[in-house]
Every structure is written in structure tokens, then in C-alpha cells.
Short mmCIF file of C-alpha atoms and ligand atoms in Angstrom, two decimals:
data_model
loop_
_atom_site.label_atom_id
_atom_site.label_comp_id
_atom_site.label_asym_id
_atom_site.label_seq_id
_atom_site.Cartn_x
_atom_site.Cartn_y
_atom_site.Cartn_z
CA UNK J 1 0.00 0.00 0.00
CA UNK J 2 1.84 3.53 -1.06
CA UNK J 3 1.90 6.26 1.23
CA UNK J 4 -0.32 7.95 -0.12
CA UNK J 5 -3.66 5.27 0.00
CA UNK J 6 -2.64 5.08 3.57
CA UNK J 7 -2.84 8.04 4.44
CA UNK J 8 -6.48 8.51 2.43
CA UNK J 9 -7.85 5.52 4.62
CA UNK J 10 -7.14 6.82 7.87
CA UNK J 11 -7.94 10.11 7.36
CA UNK J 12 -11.79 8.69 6.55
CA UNK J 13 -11.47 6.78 9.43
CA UNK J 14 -10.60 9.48 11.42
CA UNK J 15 -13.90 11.40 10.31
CA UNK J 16 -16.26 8.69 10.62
CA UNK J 17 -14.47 7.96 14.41
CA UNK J 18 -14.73 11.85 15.42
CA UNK J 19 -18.96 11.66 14.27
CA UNK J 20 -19.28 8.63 16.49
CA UNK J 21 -16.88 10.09 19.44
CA UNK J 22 -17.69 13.30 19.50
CA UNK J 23 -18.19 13.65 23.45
CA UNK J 24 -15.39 11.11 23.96
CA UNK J 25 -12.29 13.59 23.52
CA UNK J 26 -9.91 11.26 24.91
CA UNK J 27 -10.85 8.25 22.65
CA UNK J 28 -10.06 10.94 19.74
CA UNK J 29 -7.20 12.14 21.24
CA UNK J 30 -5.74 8.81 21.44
CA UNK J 31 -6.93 7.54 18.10
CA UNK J 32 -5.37 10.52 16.17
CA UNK J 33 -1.92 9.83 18.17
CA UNK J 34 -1.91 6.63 16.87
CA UNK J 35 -3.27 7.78 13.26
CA UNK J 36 -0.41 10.17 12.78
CA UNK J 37 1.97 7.53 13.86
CA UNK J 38 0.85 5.11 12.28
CA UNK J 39 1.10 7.61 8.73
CA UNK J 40 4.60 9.00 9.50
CA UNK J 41 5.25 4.77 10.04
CA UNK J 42 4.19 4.14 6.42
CA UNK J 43 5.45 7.54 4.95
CA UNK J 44 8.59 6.70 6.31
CA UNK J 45 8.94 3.45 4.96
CA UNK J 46 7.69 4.50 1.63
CA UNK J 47 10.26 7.37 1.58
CA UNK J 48 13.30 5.25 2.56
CA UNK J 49 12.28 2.29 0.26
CA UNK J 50 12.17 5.03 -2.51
CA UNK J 51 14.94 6.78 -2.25
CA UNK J 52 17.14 3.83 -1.89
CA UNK J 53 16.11 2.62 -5.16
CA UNK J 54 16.58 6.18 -6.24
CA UNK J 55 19.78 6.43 -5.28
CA UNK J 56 20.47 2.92 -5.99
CA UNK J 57 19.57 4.30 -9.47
CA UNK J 58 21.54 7.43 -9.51
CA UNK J 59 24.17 5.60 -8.16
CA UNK J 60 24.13 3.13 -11.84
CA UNK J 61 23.34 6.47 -13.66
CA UNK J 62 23.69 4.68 -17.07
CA UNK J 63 21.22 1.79 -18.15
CA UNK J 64 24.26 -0.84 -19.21
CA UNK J 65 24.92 -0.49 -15.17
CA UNK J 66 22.08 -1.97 -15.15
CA UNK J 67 23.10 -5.62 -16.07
CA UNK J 68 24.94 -5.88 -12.52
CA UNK J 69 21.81 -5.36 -10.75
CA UNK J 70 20.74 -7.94 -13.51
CA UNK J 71 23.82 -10.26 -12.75
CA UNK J 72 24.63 -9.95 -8.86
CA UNK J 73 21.36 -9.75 -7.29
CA UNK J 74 19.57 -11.34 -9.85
CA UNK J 75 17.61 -13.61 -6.61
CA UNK J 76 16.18 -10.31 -5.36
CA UNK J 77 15.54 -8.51 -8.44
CA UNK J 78 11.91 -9.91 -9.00
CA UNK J 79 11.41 -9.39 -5.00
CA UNK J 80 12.16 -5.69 -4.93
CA UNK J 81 10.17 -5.79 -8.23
CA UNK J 82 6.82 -7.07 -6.30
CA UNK J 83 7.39 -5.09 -3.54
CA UNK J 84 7.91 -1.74 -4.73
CA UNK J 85 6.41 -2.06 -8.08
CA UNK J 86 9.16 0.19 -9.95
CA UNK J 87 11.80 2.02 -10.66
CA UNK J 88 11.66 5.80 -10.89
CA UNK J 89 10.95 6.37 -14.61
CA UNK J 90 9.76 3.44 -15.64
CA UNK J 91 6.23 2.54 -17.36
CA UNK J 92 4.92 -0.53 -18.87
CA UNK J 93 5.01 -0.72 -22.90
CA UNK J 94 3.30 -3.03 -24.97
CA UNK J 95 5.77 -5.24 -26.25
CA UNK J 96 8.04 -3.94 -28.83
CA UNK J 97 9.18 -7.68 -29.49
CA UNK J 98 7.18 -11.27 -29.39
CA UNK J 99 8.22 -14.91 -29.28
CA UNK J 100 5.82 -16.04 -31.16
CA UNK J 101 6.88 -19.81 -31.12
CA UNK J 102 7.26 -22.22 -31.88
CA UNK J 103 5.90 -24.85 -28.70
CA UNK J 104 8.18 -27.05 -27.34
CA UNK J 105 10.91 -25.33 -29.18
CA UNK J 106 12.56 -23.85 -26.37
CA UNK J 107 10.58 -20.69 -25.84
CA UNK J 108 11.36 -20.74 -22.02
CA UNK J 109 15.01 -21.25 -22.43
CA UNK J 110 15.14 -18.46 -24.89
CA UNK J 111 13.40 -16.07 -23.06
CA UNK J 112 15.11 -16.11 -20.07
CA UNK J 113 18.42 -15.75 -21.39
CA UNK J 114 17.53 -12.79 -23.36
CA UNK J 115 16.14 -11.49 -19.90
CA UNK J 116 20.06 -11.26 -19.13
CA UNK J 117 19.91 -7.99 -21.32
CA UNK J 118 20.33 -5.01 -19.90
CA UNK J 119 17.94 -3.37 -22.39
CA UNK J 120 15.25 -6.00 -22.71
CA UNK J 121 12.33 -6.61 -20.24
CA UNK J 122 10.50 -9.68 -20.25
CA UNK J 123 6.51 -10.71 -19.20
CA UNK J 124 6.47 -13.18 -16.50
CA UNK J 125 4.30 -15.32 -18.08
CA UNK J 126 2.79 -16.20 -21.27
CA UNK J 127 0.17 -13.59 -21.53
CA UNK J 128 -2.28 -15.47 -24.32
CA UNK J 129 -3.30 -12.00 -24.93
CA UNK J 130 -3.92 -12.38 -29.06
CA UNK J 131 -5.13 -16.20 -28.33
CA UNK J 132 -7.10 -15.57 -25.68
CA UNK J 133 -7.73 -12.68 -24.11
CA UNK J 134 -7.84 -10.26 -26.99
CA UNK J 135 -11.15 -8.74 -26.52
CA UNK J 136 -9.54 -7.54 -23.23
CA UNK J 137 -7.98 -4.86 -25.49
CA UNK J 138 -4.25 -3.32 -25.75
CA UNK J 139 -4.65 -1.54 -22.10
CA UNK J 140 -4.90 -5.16 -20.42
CA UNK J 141 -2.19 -6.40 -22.40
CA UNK J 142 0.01 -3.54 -21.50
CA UNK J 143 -0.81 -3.87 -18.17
CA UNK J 144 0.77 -7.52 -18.08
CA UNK J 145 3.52 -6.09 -19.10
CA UNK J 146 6.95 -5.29 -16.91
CA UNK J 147 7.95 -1.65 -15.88
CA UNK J 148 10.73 -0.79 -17.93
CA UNK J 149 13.24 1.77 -18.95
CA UNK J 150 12.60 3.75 -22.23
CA UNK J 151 15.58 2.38 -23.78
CA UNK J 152 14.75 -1.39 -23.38
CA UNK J 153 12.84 -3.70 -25.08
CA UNK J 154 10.11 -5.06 -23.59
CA UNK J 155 9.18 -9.10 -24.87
CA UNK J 156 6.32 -11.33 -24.37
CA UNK J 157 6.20 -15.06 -25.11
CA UNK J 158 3.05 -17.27 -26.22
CA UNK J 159 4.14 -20.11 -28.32
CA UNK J 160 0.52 -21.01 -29.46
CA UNK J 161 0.76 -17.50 -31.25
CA UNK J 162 2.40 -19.23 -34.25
CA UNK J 163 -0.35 -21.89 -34.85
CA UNK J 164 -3.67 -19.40 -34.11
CA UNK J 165 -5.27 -18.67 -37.43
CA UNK J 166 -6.56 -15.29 -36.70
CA UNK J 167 -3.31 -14.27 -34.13
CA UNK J 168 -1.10 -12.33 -37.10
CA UNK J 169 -3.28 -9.96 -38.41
CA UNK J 170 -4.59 -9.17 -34.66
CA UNK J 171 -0.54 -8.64 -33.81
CA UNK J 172 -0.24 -6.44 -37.02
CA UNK J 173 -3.21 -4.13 -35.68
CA UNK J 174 -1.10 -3.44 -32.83
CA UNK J 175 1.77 -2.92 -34.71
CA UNK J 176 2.85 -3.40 -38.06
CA UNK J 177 6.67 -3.15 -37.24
CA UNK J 178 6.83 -4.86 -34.22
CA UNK J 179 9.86 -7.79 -34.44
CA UNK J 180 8.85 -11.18 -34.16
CA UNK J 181 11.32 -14.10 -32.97
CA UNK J 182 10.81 -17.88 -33.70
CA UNK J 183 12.13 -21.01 -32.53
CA UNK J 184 12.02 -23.82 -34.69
CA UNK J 185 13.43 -27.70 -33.99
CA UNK J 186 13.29 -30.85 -36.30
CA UNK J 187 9.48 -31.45 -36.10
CA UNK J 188 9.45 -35.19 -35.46
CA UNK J 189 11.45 -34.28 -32.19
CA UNK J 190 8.80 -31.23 -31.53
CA UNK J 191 5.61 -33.76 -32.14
CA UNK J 192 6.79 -35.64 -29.68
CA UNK J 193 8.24 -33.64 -27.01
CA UNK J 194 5.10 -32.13 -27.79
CA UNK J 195 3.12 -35.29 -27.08
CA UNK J 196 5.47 -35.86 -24.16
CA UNK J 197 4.04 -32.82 -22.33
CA UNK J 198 0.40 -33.67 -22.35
CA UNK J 199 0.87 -36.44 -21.39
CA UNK J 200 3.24 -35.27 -18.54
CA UNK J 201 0.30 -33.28 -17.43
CA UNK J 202 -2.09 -36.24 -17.26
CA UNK J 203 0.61 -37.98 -14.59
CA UNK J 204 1.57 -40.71 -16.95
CA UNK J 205 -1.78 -41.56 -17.14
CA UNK J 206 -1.37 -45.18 -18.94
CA UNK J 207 -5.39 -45.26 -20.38
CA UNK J 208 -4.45 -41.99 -22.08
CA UNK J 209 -3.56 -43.53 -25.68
CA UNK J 210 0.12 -44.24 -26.65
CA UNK J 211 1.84 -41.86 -29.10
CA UNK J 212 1.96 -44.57 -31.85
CA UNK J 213 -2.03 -44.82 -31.55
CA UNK J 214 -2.37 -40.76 -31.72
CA UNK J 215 0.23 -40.42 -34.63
CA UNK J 216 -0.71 -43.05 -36.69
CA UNK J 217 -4.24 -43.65 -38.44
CA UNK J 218 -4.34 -47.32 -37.02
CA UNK J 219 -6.84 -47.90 -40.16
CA UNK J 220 -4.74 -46.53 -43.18
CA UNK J 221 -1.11 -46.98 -41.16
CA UNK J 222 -0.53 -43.43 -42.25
CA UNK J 223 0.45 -40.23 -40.52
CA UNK J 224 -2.53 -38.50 -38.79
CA UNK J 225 -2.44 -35.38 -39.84
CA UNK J 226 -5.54 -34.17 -37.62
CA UNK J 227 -3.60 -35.31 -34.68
CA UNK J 228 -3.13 -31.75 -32.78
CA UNK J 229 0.64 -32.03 -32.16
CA UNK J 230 1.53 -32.96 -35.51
CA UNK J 231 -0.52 -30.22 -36.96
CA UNK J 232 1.67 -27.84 -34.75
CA UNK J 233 4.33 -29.02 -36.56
CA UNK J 234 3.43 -27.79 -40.26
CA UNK J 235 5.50 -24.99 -40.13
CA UNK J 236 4.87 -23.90 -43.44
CA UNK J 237 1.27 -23.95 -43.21
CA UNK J 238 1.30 -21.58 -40.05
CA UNK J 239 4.32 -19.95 -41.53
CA UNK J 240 2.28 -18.88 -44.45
CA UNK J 241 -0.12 -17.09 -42.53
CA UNK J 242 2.42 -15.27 -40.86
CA UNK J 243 3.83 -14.11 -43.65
CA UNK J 244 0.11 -12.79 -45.21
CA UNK J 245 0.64 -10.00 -42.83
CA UNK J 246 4.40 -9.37 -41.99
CA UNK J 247 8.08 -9.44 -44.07
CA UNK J 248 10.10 -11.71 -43.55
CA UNK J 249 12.66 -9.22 -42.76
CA UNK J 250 10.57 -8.89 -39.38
CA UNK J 251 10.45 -12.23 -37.89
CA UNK J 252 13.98 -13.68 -37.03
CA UNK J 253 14.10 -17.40 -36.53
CA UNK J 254 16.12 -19.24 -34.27
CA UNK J 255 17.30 -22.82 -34.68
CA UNK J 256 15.93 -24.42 -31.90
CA UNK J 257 18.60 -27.45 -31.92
CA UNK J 258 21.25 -25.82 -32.58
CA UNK J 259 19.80 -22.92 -29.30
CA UNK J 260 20.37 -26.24 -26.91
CA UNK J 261 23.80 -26.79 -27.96
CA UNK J 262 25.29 -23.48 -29.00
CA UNK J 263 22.87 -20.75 -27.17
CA UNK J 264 25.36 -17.85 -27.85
CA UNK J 265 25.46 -18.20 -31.01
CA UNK J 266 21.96 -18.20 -31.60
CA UNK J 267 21.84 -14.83 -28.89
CA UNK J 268 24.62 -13.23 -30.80
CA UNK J 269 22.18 -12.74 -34.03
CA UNK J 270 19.21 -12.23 -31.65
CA UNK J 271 20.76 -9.28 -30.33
CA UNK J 272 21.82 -8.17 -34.36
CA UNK J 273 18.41 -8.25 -35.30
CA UNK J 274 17.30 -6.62 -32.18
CA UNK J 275 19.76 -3.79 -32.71
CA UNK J 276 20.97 -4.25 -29.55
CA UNK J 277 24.57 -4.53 -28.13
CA UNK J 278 26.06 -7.75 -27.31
CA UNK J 279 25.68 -8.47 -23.96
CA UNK J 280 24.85 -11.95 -23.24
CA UNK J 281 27.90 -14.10 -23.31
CA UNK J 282 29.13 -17.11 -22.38
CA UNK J 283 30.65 -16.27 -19.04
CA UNK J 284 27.50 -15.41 -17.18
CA UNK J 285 26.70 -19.44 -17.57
CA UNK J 286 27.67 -22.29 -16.48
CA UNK J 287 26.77 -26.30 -18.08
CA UNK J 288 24.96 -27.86 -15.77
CA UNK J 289 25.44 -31.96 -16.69
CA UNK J 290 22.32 -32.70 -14.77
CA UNK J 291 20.17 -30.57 -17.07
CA UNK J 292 22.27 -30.87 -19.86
CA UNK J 293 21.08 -27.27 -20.28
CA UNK J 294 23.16 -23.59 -19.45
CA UNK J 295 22.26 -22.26 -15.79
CA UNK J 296 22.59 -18.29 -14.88
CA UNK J 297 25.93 -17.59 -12.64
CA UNK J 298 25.24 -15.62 -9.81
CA UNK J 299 24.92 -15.45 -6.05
CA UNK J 300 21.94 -17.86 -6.70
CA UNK J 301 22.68 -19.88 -9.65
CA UNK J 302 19.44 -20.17 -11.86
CA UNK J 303 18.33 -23.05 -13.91
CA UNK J 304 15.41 -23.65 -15.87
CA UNK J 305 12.37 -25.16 -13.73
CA UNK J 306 12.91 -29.35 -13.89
CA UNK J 307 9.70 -29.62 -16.28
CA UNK J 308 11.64 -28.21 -18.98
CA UNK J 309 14.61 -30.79 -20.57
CA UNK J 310 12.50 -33.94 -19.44
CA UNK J 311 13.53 -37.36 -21.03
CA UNK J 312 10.60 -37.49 -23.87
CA UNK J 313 8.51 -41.03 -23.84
CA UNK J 314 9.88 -43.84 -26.08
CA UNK J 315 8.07 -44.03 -29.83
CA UNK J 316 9.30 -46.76 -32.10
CA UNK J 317 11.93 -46.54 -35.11
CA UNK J 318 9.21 -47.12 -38.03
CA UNK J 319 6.56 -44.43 -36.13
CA UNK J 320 9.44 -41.83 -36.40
CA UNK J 321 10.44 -42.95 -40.06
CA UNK J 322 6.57 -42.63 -41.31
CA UNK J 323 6.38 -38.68 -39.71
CA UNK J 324 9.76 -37.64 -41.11
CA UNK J 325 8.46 -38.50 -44.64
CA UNK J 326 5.51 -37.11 -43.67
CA UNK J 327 7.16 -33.97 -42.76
CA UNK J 328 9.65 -33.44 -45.28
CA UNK J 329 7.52 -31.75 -48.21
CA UNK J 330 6.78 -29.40 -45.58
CA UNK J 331 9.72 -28.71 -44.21
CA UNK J 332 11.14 -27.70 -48.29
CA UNK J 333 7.98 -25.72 -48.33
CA UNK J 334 8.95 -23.99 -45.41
CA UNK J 335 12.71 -23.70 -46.06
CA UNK J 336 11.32 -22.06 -49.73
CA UNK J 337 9.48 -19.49 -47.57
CA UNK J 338 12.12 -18.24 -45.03
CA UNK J 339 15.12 -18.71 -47.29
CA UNK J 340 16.90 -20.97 -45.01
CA UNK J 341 17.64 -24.87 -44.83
CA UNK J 342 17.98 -26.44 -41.74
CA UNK J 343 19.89 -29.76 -42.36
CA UNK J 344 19.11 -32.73 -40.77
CA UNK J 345 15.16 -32.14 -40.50
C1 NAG W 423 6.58 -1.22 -32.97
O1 NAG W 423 7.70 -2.11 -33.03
C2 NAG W 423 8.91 -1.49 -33.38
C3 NAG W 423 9.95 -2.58 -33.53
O2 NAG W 423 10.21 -3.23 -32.31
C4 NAG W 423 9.27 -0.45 -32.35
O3 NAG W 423 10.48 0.20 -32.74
C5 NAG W 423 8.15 0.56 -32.22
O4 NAG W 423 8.43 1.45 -31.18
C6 NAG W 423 6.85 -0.16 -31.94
N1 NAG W 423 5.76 0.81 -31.93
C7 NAG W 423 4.96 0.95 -30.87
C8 NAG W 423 3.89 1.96 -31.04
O5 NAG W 423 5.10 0.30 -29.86
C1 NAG W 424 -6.63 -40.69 -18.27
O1 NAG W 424 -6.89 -40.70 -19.68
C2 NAG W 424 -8.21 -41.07 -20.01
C3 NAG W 424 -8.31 -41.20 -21.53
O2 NAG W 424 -7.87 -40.04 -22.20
C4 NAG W 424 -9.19 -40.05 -19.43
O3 NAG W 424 -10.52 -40.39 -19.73
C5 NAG W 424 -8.97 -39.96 -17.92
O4 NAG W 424 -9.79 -38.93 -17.38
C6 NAG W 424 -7.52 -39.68 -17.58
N1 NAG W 424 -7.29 -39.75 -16.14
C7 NAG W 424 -6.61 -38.82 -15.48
C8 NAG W 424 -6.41 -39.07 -14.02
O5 NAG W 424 -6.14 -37.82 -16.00
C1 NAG W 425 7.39 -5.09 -46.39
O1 NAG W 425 8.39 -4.82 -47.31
C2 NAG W 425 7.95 -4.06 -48.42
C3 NAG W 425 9.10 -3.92 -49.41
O2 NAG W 425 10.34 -3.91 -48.80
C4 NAG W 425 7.45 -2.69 -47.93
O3 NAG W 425 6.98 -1.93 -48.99
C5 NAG W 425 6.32 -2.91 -46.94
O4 NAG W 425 5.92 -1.69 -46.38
C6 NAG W 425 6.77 -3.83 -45.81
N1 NAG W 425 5.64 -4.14 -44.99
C7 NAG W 425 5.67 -3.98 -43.67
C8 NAG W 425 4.44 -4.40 -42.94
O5 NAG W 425 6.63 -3.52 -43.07
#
């Protein structure tokens, strides 16, 4: 509660107490003692929290200082964030920047190593604001938004954005130059890491139907192609309605595999096409050979939650050999559209 709503409250508490107590001078006496207390308390505390982020601030006086409040007390950053809501001079901005897919693909991973960045600010969560919640309008969405600094970049990530029919022009109504970022992996992997997840969630239920029975058409022994997490993997089908509304020029994509081995590689042109400075380097991690993934040096070292990495479930040789034919007119149909190959799809 800011000083100020404090101060509000008691002060119509104080009225309504001095209508009921107006013969009992003492009771009023010792009420407003307590009152003005109680406001120079929460003044106090306002003013002192305030002006040691202020001169916490003043102290840093340029933005790229930043990135060692970032680095060294990256544990508390998202506490002082809650409990104080902001920094002096910073508002929330829709986001200038979206990760717009695709799932599975390592959407988490990449967002929280761009949230390294001095100049970029990242959501919290996956909003689901053009999915979902779009008749909420812009002012929600900004409002899920983190405070920033003018000179950042503020990102959101929802990786059903890619696959949502209606989601690109909805995203060019907001903004027709806004940058778009997408993660792609080999799409047999993605089906079934995919697959891997729901069923995750249903805690290994074993009535829920095997992968094989989902994939393949147990009728025609062909590919499914109505089967929902193979459909997420038709990148050029969702690709092409991407590109109905925005340049390719706008929307950078990211090889996923190659993100899991290499990150900083795939960070390095992230920050090109994001005109931002390169920041995010190899030093600030560490491999972890648990998680076979990068964790965040720091006072606290931070890894990705344990959901995320998880060994996928088993799917036989031939299952896998049916969807990578399946896939592969679509992957040159996608490779056609972004002017890229990505060998070994
Ligand atoms: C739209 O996106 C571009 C590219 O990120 C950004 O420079 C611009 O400020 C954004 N416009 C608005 C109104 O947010
Ligand atoms: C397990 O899967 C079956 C079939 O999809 C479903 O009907 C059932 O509700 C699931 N049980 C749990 C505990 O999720
Ligand atoms: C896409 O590129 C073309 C040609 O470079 C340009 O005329 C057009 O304005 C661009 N569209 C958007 C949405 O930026």
C-alpha cells in the first residue's frame, strides 16, 4: 500500500471515528496519536524504500549499469520488483518484441536468457493476450507487461501464437513493425516432445492412448495429420499465414537445436536483429550436466524449472520414419518461404 492510499484511509477513518466520538475527547485524542503515527510509520517506509532505489539508481546512472543489478542480485531482483512495483521512470510498454513460437521449441530457455539484457524486459508469463484474451484490449495487455526503462525492449512469449489462425493480423493491428522471434526444432522431435508434455500433465496416465495410436491412423497406417501435435508441426502452413501480414525481414528465426547446444550463437544474431549490443555471453553461464542445459551464474545460480529438458517417452523406429516422410515436403515448403535450410530435419 503507497503512502499515499494510507494516508487517504485513515484520514476517513478518522472522520467517521470523530462523528461517532464526538463527546469522547480522549478516545479521539488517542486515536489521532496513533493515526499520525501510524502515517509518519508508512510515509517513512515508503520514503526510505524510494529513495534507496533512487539512489540505488543514480548511483548506476547509465542503463548498461544496469546488467549488474541484472547479474549480482539477480535472486532479489523480481522481490524488490513485487514489492515496490518500480523504478523511478519506468512505465509498462506493450511489447516492442514477441516470441511467437514455436511450442516445445525452447521458448522458455530463450526467453530467459535474453532477460540477461540489460535493455530487454521480459513478461512473466505467457500472456495469451492475441489467443485468448484479446477482446480484453491493448490496455490489459500492456498492463501484463513489466515496468521498464525507455531504452529497453520489452518481450512477451506465447508459443501457441504461431499456430492461431486469426493471431497475425490481430498482432499487425497493434503494430505493423513490431519484431517477431521464432524457434524452430526438427518437427518429429517437436511432435513428440510435444506429445510428451500432455501427457506429462495427465501424470503418466497409462489409459491416455500411446503416441503410436495418436500419430498413426491405425486404419490406413498413415500419418494422422488431424492429430493436434503434428498439426503444430506444419511450419509452413502456419508460416504462411504469418507471412500474409508481416516481411520476412521482421520475424527472425532461431534454430531451436542448434539454441540447446550453441545458445550464444543463436543470442549473438538475436541481439543483431534486435539492434541491440552484445551483452549476453558465455561467461554469465555455467553447463549444468544434470540438465544438460546452461544455468545463470550468480549469487543464486538459476536453472530452468525441472519440467523443462524432461527425457521425452519412447516411440518406435518405423513411427518416427513414417512422420519424417511425412514432414519433409513441408519442411522444403517452409525452407522455400524463409530462405533458409535447416539440415538434418
Ligand atoms: C513497434 O515495433 C517497433 C519494432 O520493435 C518499435 O520500434 C516501435 O516502437 C513499436 N511501436 C509501438 C507503437 O510500440
Ligand atoms: C486418463 O486418460 C483417459 C483417456 O484419455 C481419461 O478419460 C482420464 O480422465 C484420464 N485420467 C486422469 C487421471 O487424467
Ligand atoms: C514489407 O516490405 C515491403 C518492401 O520492402 C514494404 O513496402 C512494406 O511496407 C513492408 N511491410 C511492412 C508491414 O513492413
Amino acid at each position: 500500500m503507497s503512502c499515499k492510499t494510507t494516508a487517504t484511509n485513515i484520514f476517513v477513518l478518522m472522520t467517521n471515528q470523530f462523528y461517532i466520538n464526538q463527546y469522547k475527547k480522549l478516545t479521539l485524542i488517542i486515536f489521532t496519536i496513533c493515526a499520525v503515527g501510524l502515517i509518519i510509520f508508512t510515509c517513512a517506509q515508503t520514503f526510505f524504500a524510494n529513495s534507496y532505489l533512487f539512489n540505488f539508481r543514480t548511483e548506476l546512472k547509465t542503463l548498461p549499469k544496469l546488467e549488474e543489478i541484472k547479474h549480482e542480485d539477480y535472486s532479489i531482483r523480481p522481490k524488490i520488483r513485487h514489492r515496490f512495483h518500480r523504478y523511478p521512470h519506468t512505465s509498462r510498454y506493450l511489447p516492442q518484441c514477441i516470441i511467437i513460437g514455436v511450442r516445445k521449441g525452447g521458448t522458455g530457455a530463450l526467453i530467459h536468457f535474453l532477460d540477461i539484457h540489460p535493455n530487454i524486459a521480459i513478461a512473466s508469463t505467457e500472456v495469451h493476450f492475441f489467443d485468448n484474451n484479446y477482446k480484453r484490449g491493448l490496455n490489459w495487455y500492456r498492463k501484463r507487461m513489466p515496468y521498464s526503462f525507455p531504452n529497453q525492449i520489452t518481450i512477451e512469449k506465447t508459443p501457441a501464437y504461431f499456430v492461431k489462425k486469426h493471431v497475425p493480423e490481430s498482432v499487425k493491428k497493434m503494430n505493423q513493425s513490431i519484431k517477431l522471434l521464432l524457434i524452430v526444432r526438427e518437427p518429429v522431435e517437436r511432435t513428440i516432445s510435444d506429445y510428451t508434455q500432455i501427457w506429462g500433465k495427465l501424470v503418466r496416465n497409462s489409459s491416455y492412448p500411446t503416441f503410436e495410436e495418436l500419430a498413426i491412423d491405425p486404419a490406413t497406417k498413415m500419418v494422422n495429420p488431424s492429430f493436434a501435435a503434428t498439426e503444430r508441426s506444419l511450419y509452413d502452413k502456419h508460416m504462411a499465414n504469418w507471412l500474409k501480414y508481416f516481411n520476412l525481414s521482421q520475424i527472425h528465426i532461431v534454430d531451436g537445436d542448434n539454441f540447446r547446444r550453441n545458445p550464444f550463437q543463436e543470442i549473438v544474431e538475436i541481439e543483431k536483429f534486435l539492434h541491440l549490443e552484445h551483452k549476453i555471453s558465455e561467461k554469465d553461464y555455467y553447463f549444468d550436466p544434470d540438465k544438460k542445459f546452461y544455468c545463470i551464474k550468480g549469487f543464486i545460480n538459476r536453472c530452468l524449472p525441472d519440467s523443462k529438458g524432461r527425457q521425452h517417452v519412447k516411440v518406435q523406429d518405423y513411427v518416427k520414419t513414417k512422420l519424417r516422410k511425412f514432414f519433409r515436403p513441408h519442411n522444403e515448403m517452409f525452407f522455400k518461404m524463409i530462405s533458409r535450410r535447416f539440415e538434418n530435419w
